[in-house]
GROMACS .gro file of C-alpha atoms in nm:
model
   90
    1UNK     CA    1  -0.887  10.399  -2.222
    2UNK     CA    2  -1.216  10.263  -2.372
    3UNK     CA    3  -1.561  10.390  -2.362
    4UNK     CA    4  -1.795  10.093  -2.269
    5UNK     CA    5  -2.178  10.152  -2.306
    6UNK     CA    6  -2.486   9.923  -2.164
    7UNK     CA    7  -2.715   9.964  -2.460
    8UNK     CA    8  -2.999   9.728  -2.275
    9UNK     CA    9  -3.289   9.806  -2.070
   10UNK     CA   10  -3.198   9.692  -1.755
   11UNK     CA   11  -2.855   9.718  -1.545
   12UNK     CA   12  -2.566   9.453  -1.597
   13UNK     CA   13  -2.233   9.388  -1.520
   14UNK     CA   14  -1.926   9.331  -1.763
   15UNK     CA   15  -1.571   9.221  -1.744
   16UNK     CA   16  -1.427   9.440  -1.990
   17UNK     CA   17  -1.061   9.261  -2.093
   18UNK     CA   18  -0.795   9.400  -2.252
   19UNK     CA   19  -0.562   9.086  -2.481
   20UNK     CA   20  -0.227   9.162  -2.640
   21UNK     CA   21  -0.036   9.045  -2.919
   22UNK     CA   22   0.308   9.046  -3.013
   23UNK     CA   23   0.361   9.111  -3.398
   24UNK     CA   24   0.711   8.989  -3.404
   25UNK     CA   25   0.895   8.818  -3.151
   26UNK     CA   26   1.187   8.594  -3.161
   27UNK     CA   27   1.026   8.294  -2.970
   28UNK     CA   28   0.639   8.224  -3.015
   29UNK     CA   29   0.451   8.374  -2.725
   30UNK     CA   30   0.093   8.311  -2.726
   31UNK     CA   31  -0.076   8.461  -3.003
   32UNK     CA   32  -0.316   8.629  -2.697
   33UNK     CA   33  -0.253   8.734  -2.385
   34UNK     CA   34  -0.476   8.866  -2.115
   35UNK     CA   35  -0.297   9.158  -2.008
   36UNK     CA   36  -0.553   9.281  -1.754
   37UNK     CA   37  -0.907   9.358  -1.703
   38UNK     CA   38  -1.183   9.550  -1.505
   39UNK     CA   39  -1.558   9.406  -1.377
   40UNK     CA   40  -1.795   9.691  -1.396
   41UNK     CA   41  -2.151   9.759  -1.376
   42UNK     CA   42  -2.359  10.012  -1.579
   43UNK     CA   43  -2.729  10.091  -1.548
   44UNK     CA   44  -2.926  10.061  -1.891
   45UNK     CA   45  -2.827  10.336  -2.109
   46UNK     CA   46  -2.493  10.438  -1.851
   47UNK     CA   47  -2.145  10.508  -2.023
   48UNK     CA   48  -1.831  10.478  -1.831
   49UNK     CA   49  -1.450  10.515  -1.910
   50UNK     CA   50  -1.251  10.246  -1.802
   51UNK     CA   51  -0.842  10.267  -1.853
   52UNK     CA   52  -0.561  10.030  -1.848
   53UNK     CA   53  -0.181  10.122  -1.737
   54UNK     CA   54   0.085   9.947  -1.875
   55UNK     CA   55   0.460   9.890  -1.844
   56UNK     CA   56   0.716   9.709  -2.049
   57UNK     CA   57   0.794   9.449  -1.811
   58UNK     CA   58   0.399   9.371  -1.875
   59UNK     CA   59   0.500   9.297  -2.197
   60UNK     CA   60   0.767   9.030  -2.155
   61UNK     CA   61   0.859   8.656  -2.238
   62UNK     CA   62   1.056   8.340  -2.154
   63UNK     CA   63   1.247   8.388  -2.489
   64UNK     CA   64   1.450   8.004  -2.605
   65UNK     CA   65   1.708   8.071  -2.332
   66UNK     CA   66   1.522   8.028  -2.039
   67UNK     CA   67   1.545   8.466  -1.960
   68UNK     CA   68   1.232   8.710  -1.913
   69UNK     CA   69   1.300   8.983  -2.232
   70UNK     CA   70   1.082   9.209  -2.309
   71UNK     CA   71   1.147   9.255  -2.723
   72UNK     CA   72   1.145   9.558  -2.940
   73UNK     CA   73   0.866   9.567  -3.173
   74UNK     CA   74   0.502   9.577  -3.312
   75UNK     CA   75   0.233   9.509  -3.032
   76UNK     CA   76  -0.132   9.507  -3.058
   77UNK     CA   77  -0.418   9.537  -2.776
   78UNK     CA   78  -0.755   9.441  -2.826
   79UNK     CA   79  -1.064   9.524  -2.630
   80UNK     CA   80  -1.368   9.364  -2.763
   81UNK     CA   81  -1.352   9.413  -3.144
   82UNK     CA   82  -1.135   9.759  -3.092
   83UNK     CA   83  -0.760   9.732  -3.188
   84UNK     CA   84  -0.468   9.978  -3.126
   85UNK     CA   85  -0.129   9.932  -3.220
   86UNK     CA   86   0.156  10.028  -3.069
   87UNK     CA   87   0.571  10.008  -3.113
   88UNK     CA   88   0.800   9.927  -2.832
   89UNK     CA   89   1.141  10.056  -2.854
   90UNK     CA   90   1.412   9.912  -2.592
   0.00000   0.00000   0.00000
């Protein structure tokens, strides 16, 4: 969940995007993935809580033998210039 805030004067609309990164994996995945996202619009000075649901399949790979794995390990997601890590356990 993030907290996104239109600090302008006048109403917009964002695409607020959430990226991941796997620490360590035993292939090279890219070093950021777009793991999802939400388009919203906010009237100047509007806040609004937007949240993100994930599961581990979301976090998988084509590891060096050709098979979808989803590894055990350090992950990080990004929104913006917020960061939260978390560890996946098989």
């Amino acid at each position: 969940t993030v907290q996104v805030t239109n600090t302008g004067d006048r109403a917009g609309k964002h695409s607020v995007e959430v990226y991941s990164r796997d620490l360590f994996a035993s292939n090279t995945p890219s070093v950021r993935r777009l793991r999802g996202f939400e388009k919203i619009e906010l009237q100047a000075g509007e806040s609004r809580k937007v949240e993100f649901s994930f599961q581990p399949a979301d976090f998988s790979f084509i590891n060096a033998h050709g098979k979808r794995v989803v590894e055990p390990g350090e992950f990080l997601l990004t929104v913006g210039d917020l960061e939260a890590g978390f560890h996946y356990q098989a």
